[in-house]
XYZ file of C-alpha atoms in Angstrom:
522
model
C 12.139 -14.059 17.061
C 10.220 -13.390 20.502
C 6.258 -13.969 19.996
C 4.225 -11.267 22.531
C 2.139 -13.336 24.763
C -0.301 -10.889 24.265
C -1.142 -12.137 20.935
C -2.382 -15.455 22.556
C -4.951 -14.070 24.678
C -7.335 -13.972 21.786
C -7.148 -17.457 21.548
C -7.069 -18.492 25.462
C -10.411 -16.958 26.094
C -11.784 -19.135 23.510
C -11.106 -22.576 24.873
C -13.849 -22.943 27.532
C -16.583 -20.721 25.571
C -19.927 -23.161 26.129
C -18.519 -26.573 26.024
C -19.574 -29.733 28.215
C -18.108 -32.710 28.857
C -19.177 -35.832 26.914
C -17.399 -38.929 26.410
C -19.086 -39.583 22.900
C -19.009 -41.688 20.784
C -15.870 -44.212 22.282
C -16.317 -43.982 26.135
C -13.251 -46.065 25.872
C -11.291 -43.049 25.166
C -10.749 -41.077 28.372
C -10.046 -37.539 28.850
C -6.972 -37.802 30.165
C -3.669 -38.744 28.565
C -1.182 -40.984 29.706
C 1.634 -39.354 28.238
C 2.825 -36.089 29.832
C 1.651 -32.540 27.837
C 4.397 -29.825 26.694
C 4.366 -26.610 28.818
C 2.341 -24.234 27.150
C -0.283 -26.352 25.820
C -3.961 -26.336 27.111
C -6.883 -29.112 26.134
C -10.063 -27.114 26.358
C -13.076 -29.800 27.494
C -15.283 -32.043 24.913
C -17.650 -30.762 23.966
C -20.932 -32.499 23.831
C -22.451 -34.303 20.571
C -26.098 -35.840 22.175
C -27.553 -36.489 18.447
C -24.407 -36.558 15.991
C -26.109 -36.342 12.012
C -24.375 -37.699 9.239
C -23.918 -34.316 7.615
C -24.461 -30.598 8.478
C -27.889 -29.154 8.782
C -28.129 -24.977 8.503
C -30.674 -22.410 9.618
C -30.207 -18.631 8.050
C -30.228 -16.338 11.014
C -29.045 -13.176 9.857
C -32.141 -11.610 10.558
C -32.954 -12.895 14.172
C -29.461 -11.705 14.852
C -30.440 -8.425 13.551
C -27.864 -7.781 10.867
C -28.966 -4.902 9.021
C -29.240 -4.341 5.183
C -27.102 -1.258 3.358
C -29.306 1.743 3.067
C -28.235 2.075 -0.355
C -29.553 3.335 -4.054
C -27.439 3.468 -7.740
C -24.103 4.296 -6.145
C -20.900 2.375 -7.257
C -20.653 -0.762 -5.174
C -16.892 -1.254 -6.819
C -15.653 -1.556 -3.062
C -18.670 -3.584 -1.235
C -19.022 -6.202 1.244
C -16.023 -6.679 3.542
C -16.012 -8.760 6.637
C -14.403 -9.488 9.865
C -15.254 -12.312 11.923
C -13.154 -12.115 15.046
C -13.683 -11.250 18.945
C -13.378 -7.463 19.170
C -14.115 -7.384 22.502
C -12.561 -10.022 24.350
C -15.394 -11.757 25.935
C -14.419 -15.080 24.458
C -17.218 -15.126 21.522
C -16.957 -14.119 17.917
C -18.129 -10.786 17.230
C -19.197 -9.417 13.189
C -17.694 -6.335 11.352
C -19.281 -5.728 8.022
C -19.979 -2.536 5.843
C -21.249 -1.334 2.344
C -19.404 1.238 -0.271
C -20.341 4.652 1.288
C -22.208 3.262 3.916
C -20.622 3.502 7.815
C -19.213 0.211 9.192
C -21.573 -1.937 11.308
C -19.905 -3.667 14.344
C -22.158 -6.352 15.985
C -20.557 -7.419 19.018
C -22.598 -10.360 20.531
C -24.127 -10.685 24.054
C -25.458 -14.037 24.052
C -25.929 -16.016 20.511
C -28.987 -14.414 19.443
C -28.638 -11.146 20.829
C -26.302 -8.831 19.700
C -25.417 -5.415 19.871
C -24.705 -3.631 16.925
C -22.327 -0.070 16.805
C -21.568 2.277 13.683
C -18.186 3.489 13.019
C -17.959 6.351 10.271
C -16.136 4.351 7.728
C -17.197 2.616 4.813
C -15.257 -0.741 3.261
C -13.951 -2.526 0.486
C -12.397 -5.290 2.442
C -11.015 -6.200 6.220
C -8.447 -8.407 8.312
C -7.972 -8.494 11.806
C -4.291 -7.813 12.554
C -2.615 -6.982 16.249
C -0.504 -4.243 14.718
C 0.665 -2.835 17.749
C 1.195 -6.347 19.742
C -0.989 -5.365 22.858
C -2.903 -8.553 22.265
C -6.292 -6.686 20.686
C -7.507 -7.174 17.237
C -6.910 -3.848 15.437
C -8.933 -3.621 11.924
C -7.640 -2.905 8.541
C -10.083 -0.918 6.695
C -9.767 -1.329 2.659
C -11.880 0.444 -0.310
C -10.755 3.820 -1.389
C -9.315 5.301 1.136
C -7.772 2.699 3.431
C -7.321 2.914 6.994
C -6.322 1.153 10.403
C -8.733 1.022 12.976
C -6.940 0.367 16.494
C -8.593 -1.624 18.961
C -9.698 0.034 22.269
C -10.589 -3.430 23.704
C -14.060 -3.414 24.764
C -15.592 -3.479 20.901
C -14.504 0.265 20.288
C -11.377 1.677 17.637
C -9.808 4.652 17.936
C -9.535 6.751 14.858
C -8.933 6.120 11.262
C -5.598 6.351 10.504
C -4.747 6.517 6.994
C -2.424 4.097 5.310
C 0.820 5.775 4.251
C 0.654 5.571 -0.006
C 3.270 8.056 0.274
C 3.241 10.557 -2.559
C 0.247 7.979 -4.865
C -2.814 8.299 -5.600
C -4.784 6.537 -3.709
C -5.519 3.000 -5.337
C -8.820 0.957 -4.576
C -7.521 -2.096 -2.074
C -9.899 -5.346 -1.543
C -8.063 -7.425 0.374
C -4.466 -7.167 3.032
C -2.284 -9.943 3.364
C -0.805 -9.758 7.044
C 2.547 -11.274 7.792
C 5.763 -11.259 9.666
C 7.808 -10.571 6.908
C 10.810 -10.216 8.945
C 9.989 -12.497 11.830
C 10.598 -10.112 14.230
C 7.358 -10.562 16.006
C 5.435 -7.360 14.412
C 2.891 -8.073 11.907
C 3.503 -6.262 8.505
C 1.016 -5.654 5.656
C 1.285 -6.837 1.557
C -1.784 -4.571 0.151
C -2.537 -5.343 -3.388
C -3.993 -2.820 -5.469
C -6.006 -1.881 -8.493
C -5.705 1.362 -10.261
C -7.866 4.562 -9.528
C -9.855 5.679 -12.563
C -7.272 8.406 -13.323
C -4.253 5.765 -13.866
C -3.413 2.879 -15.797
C -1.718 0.781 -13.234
C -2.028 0.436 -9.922
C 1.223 -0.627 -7.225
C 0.964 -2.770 -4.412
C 2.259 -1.811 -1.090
C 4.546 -3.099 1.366
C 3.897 -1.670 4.413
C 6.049 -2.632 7.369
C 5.981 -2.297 11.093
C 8.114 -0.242 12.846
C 7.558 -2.186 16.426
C 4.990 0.034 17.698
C 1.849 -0.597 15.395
C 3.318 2.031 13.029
C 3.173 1.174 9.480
C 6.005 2.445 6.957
C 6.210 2.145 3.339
C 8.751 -0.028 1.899
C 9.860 0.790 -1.853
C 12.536 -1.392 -2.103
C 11.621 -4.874 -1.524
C 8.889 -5.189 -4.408
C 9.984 -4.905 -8.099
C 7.880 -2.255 -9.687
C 7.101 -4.053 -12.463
C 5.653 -6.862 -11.435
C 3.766 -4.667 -8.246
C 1.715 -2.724 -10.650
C -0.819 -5.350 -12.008
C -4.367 -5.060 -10.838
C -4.817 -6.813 -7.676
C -7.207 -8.155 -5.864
C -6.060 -10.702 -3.279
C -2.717 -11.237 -1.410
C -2.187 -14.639 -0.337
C -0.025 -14.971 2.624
C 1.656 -19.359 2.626
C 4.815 -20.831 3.300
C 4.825 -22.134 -0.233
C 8.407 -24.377 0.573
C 7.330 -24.953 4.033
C 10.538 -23.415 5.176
C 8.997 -21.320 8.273
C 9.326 -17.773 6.318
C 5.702 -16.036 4.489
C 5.648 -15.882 0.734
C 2.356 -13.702 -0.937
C 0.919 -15.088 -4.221
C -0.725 -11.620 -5.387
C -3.879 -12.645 -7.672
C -4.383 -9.997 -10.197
C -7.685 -9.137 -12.111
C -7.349 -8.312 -16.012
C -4.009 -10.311 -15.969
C -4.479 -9.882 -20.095
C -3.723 -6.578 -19.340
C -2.085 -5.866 -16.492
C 0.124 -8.975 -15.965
C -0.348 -12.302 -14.798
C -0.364 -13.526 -11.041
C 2.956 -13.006 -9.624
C 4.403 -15.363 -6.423
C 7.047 -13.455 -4.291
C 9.045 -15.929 -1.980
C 10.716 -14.344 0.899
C 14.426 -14.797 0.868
C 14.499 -16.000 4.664
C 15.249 -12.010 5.695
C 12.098 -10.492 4.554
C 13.098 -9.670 1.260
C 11.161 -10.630 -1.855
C 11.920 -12.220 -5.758
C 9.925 -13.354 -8.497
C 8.887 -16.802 -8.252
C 6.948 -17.394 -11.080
C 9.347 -19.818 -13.157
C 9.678 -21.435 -10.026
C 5.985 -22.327 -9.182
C 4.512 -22.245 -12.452
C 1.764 -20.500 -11.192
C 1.656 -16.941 -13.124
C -2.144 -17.585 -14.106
C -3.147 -15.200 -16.565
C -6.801 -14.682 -16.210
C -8.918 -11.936 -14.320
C -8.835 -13.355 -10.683
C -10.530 -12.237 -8.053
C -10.258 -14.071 -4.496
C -8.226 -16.123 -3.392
C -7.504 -18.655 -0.078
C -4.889 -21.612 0.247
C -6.025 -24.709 2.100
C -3.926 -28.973 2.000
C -7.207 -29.961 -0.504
C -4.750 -32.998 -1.165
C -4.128 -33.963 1.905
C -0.116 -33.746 1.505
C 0.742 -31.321 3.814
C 1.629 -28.304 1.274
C -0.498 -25.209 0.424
C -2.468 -25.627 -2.316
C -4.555 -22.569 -4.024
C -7.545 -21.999 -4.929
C -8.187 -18.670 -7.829
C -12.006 -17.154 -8.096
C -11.832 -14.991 -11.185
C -14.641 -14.207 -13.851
C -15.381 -16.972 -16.459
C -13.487 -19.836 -14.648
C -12.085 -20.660 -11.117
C -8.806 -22.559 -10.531
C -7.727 -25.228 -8.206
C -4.054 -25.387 -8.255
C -2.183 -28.383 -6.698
C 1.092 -28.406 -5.654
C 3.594 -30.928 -6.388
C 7.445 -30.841 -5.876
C 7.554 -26.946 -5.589
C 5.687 -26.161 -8.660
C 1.529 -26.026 -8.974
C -0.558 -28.805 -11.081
C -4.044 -26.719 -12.331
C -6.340 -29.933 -11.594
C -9.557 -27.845 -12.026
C -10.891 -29.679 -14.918
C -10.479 -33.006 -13.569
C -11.870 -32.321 -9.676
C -14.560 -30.847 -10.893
C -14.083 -27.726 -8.720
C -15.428 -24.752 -11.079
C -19.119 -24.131 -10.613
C -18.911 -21.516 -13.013
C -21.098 -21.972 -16.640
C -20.711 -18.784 -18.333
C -18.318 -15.518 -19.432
C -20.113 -13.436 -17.158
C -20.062 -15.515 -14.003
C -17.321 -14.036 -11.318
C -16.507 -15.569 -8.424
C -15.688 -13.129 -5.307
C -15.181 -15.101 -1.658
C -14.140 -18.262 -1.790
C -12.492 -20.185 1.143
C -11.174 -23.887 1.931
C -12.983 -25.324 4.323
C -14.081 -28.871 5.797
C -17.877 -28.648 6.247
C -18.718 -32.146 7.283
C -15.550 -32.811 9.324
C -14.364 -35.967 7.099
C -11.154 -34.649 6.609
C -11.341 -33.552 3.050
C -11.439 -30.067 2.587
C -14.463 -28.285 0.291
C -15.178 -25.080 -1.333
C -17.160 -22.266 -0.598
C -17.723 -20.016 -3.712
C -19.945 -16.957 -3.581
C -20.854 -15.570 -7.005
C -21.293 -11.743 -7.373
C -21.833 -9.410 -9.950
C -20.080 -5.765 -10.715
C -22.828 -3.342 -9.844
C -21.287 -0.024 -10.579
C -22.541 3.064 -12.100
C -19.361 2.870 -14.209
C -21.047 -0.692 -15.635
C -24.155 0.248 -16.191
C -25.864 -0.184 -12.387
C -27.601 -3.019 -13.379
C -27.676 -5.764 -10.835
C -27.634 -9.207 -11.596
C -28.043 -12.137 -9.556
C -25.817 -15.104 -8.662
C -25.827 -18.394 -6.554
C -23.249 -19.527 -3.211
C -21.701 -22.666 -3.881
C -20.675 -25.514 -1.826
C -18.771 -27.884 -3.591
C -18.044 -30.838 -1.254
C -14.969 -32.930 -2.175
C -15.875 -36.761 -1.988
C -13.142 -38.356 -2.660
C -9.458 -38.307 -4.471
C -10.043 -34.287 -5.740
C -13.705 -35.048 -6.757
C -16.521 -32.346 -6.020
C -20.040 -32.002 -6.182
C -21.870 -28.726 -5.296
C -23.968 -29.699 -2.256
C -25.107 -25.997 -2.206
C -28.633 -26.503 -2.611
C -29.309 -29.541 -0.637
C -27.443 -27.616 2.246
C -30.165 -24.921 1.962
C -27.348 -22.291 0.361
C -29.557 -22.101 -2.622
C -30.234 -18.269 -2.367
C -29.460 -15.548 -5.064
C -27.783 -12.027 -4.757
C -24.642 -10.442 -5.460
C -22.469 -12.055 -3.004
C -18.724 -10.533 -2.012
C -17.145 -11.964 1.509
C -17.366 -15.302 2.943
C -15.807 -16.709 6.061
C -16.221 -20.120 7.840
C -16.174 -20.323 11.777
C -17.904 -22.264 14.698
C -19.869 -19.264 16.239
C -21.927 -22.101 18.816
C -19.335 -24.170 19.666
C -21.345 -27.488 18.478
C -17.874 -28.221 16.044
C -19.253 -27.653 12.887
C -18.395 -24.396 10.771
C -20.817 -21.709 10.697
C -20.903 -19.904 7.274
C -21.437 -16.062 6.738
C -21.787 -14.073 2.985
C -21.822 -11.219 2.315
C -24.396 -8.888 -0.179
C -23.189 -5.336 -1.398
C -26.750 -4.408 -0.940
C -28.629 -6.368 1.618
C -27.570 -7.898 5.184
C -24.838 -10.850 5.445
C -25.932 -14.052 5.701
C -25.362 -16.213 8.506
C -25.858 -20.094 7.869
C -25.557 -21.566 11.911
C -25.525 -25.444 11.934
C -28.345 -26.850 14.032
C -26.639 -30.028 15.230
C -23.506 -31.711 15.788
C -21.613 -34.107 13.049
C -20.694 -38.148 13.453
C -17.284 -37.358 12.006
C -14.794 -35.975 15.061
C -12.633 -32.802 14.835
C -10.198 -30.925 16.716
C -9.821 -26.830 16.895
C -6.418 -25.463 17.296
C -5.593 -21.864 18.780
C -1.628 -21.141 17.923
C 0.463 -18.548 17.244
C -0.141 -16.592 14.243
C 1.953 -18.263 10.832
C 1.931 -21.599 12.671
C 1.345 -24.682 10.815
C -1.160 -26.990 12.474
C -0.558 -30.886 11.283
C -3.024 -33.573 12.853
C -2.731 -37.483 12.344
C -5.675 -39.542 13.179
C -6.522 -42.820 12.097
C -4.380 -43.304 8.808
C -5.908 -39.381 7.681
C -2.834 -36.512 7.959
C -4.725 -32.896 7.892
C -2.571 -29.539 7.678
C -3.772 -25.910 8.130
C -2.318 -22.713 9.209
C -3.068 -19.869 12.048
C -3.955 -16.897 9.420
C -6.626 -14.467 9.296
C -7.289 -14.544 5.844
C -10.802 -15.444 4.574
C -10.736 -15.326 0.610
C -11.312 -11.272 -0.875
C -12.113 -8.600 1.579
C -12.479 -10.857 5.097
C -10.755 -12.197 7.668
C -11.371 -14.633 10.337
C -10.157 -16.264 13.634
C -6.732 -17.884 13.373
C -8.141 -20.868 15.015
C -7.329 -24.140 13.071
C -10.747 -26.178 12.896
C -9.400 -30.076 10.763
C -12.043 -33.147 10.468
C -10.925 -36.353 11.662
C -12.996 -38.128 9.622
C -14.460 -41.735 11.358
C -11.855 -41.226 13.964
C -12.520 -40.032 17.297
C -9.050 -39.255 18.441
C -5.823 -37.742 16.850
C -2.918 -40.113 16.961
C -0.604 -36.830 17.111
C -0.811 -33.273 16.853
C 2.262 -31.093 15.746
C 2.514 -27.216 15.722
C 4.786 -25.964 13.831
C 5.655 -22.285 14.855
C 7.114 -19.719 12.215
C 10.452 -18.490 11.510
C 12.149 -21.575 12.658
C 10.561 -21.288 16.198
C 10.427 -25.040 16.472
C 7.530 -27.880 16.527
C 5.810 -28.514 19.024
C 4.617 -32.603 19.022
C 1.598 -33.383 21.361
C 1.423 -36.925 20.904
C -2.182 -39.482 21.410
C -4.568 -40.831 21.984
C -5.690 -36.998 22.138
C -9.869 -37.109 22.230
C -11.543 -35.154 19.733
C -14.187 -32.922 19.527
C -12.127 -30.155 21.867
C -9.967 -27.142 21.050
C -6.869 -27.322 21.940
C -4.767 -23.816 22.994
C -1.100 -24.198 22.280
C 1.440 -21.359 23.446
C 5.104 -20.811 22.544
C 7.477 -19.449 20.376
C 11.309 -19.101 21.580
């Protein structure tokens, strides 16, 4: 497989984005390493931490950085609330794409980090990830809801046209989320689009759409058994679910009563795709709605994490096969039937090294239920220790109530803690920006998309991987953002790339609180 460079600028501009040196907190650690670095890898400077607090401290800001609110009345909000949260146009800082059912897309690209200036496209959505289709090393948009459509990058914040996914000879099926992936590994990014069914059919079909090397996207009818492709879907995972370098997609499907139970489709190590389920024992049955995968054991394997209505699930893996430890963690916020979770995302808030949980509650606002709009809370449920959580939420100033839909986690001022933004199918997103820096150390990794990013520090092993995906209907940078914990240097960092591409081993003392840029692929 041959990796564009071009896909790595993205990630290069980000490195020296408003950081300062600082040798905090061990001025014993010096910022240079004694052992030689591999060729393609790039330590960005430390950045400074003058007042480090024991745990994150939030300000809302969505209205100083003028986000606006949906200009919207009883119309169906089935397909509300998507959200990109990537650099669209490639000065180096993290620019906002957000939209409302039947409303035009807002894009807010940022001039400095309260100012920003904000564009409308004429399309509404349901749902978006940021995908390079055509390998020129821009973020191109994927545009979900009712009518779905790609939205290819002009480079300076602008897209070209919509042009309409190919659902050759279907009607068109409501999408909420895309899975992007190299099925192949052939370098070009494909698409797994789950669907749920328009009002005039009973089941809905997922879609494979794959690349044809030039940003073109082609349906594939072959790869995906019918049966099992026509649930109703509403997140495609993309993991490595063996950790053998190739993408797998666990498809989480609403009304799985109904319409069949979550279905895992490993790749066969050529792009093609079988049934799983026996395998994993992970064919929930429930009606799920988002998704993410996250290491919330610490073990180096993708774990999963299911929002659905009535009762989330944490599932563990172990040996191959998926351990539902919800009950015991404590990691379901949800008290009642009617609650539904939309977004939720791993994530390490405080930097210790665990990863958390971000849950945003929503409710179905539709004409077709009623148009009666109820409220829910956003969760933060902090794991403490050994797969134990407590919902921090309030105490982190999260306490607010609406009818929440995307969520995404990234460091938009550079001060290495994650910013969080939610969105609200009727009023403007949320932004929660930290206000100061955490004791605990990290390290930010920008690597080729599918890698798997593995950091040792100080007895604590932390794994991630370089994906868009941010839970139902969002996507975010593929930057890799892992706590250290108490430690305030990585003993080792490894990178490994996808599709066999090798690992790349940067060994310690590496000092923390950087981001690190690593290039390659054969």
């Amino acid at each position: 497989m041959t990796l564009r460079p071009a896909r790595l600028a993205l990630a290069v501009l980000f490195v020296t984005a408003g950081c300062e040196a600082s040798s905090f907190p061990d001025s014993s650690v010096e910022d240079s390493p004694a052992p030689p670095w591999p060729d393609g890898v790039t330590l960005g400077p430390i950045q400074a931490c003058e007042a480090p607090l024991p745990s994150p401290v939030y300000e809302e800001v969505g209205e100083r950085w003028g986000l606006q609110a949906a200009a919207v009345s009883d119309a169906d909000h089935l397909d509300g609330g998507g959200l990109a949260v990537v650099d669209l146009d490639g000065d180096g800082d993290l620019d906002l794409a957000y939209g409302y059912a039947g409303e035009p897309l807002n894009v807010a690209l940022r001039q400095t980090l309260d100012t920003f200036e904000v564009r409308v496209l004429p399309v509404n959505t349901a749902a978006m990830t940021a995908a390079d289709l055509n390998g020129d090393g821009l973020p191109d948009l994927l545009i979900g809801g009712g009518a779905p459509a790609a939205l290819m990058s002009l480079g300076d914040g602008g897209f070209g046209q919509p042009q309409a996914l190919p659902f050759i000879g279907r009607d068109v099926a409501l999408t909420r989320s895309f899975g992007a992936l190299d099925l192949e590994g052939d370098g070009d990014l494909d698409l797994y689009v789950p669907a749920t069914a328009p009002a005039t059919a009973e089941h809905a079909q997922d879609y494979l759409l794959i690349n044809d090397g030039a940003g073109g996207l082609v349906e594939d009818r072959d790869r995906l058994d019918p049966t099992l492709a026509q649930g109703r879907a509403f997140s495609g995972l993309v993991l490595d679910v063996e950790g053998d370098g190739d993408p797998d997609v666990f498809v989480d499907n609403d009304m799985g009563a109904q319409h069949g139970g979550d279905v895992l489709w490993r790749n066969d190590g050529a792009g093609g795709l079988s049934d799983a389920r026996a395998d994993c024992a992970c064919g929930v049955v429930h009606s799920g709605m988002g998704g993410d995968v996250g290491d919330v054991n610490n073990d180096g394997a993708p774990d999963l994490y299911l929002g659905a209505t009535s009762a989330n699930r944490l599932l563990v893996q172990s040996g191959g096969a998926y351990v539902d430890v919800t009950a015991a963690s404590g990691a379901d916020p949800l008290d009642s039937d009617q609650d539904m979770s939309w977004g939720v995302i791993f994530l390490d808030h405080d930097n210790d090294g665990l990863q958390d949980l971000l849950v945003a509650e929503g409710d179905l606002w539709a004409a077709s239920h009623g148009g009666t709009l109820q409220d829910a809370p956003i969760h933060l449920l902090a794991q403490t220790e050994g797969l134990q959580f407590e919902d921090r939420g309030p105490a982190l100033g999260l306490d607010r109530m609406g009818s929440w839909r995307a969520v995404n986690a990234a460091d938009h001022n550079d001060d290495g803690v994650l910013d969080l933004i939610i969105t609200e199918i009727t009023d403007r997103p949320l932004v929660f920006l930290s206000t100061g820096c955490t004791e605990a150390g990290w390290i930010a990794v920008d690597a080729p998309f599918g890698s798997r990013v593995e950091v040792s520090a100080g007895g604590l092993i932390a794994v991630d991987w370089a994906h868009p995906q941010s839970g139902i209907g969002a996507a975010g940078p593929t930057r890799v953002h892992l706590g250290l914990g108490e430690a305030q240097a990585a003993d080792e960092l490894r990178v490994t790339l996808p599709w066999g591409g090798g690992t790349i081993v940067i060994p310690g003392p590496i000092p923390a609180r950087r981001v690190i840029t690593v290039e390659g692929g054969p």
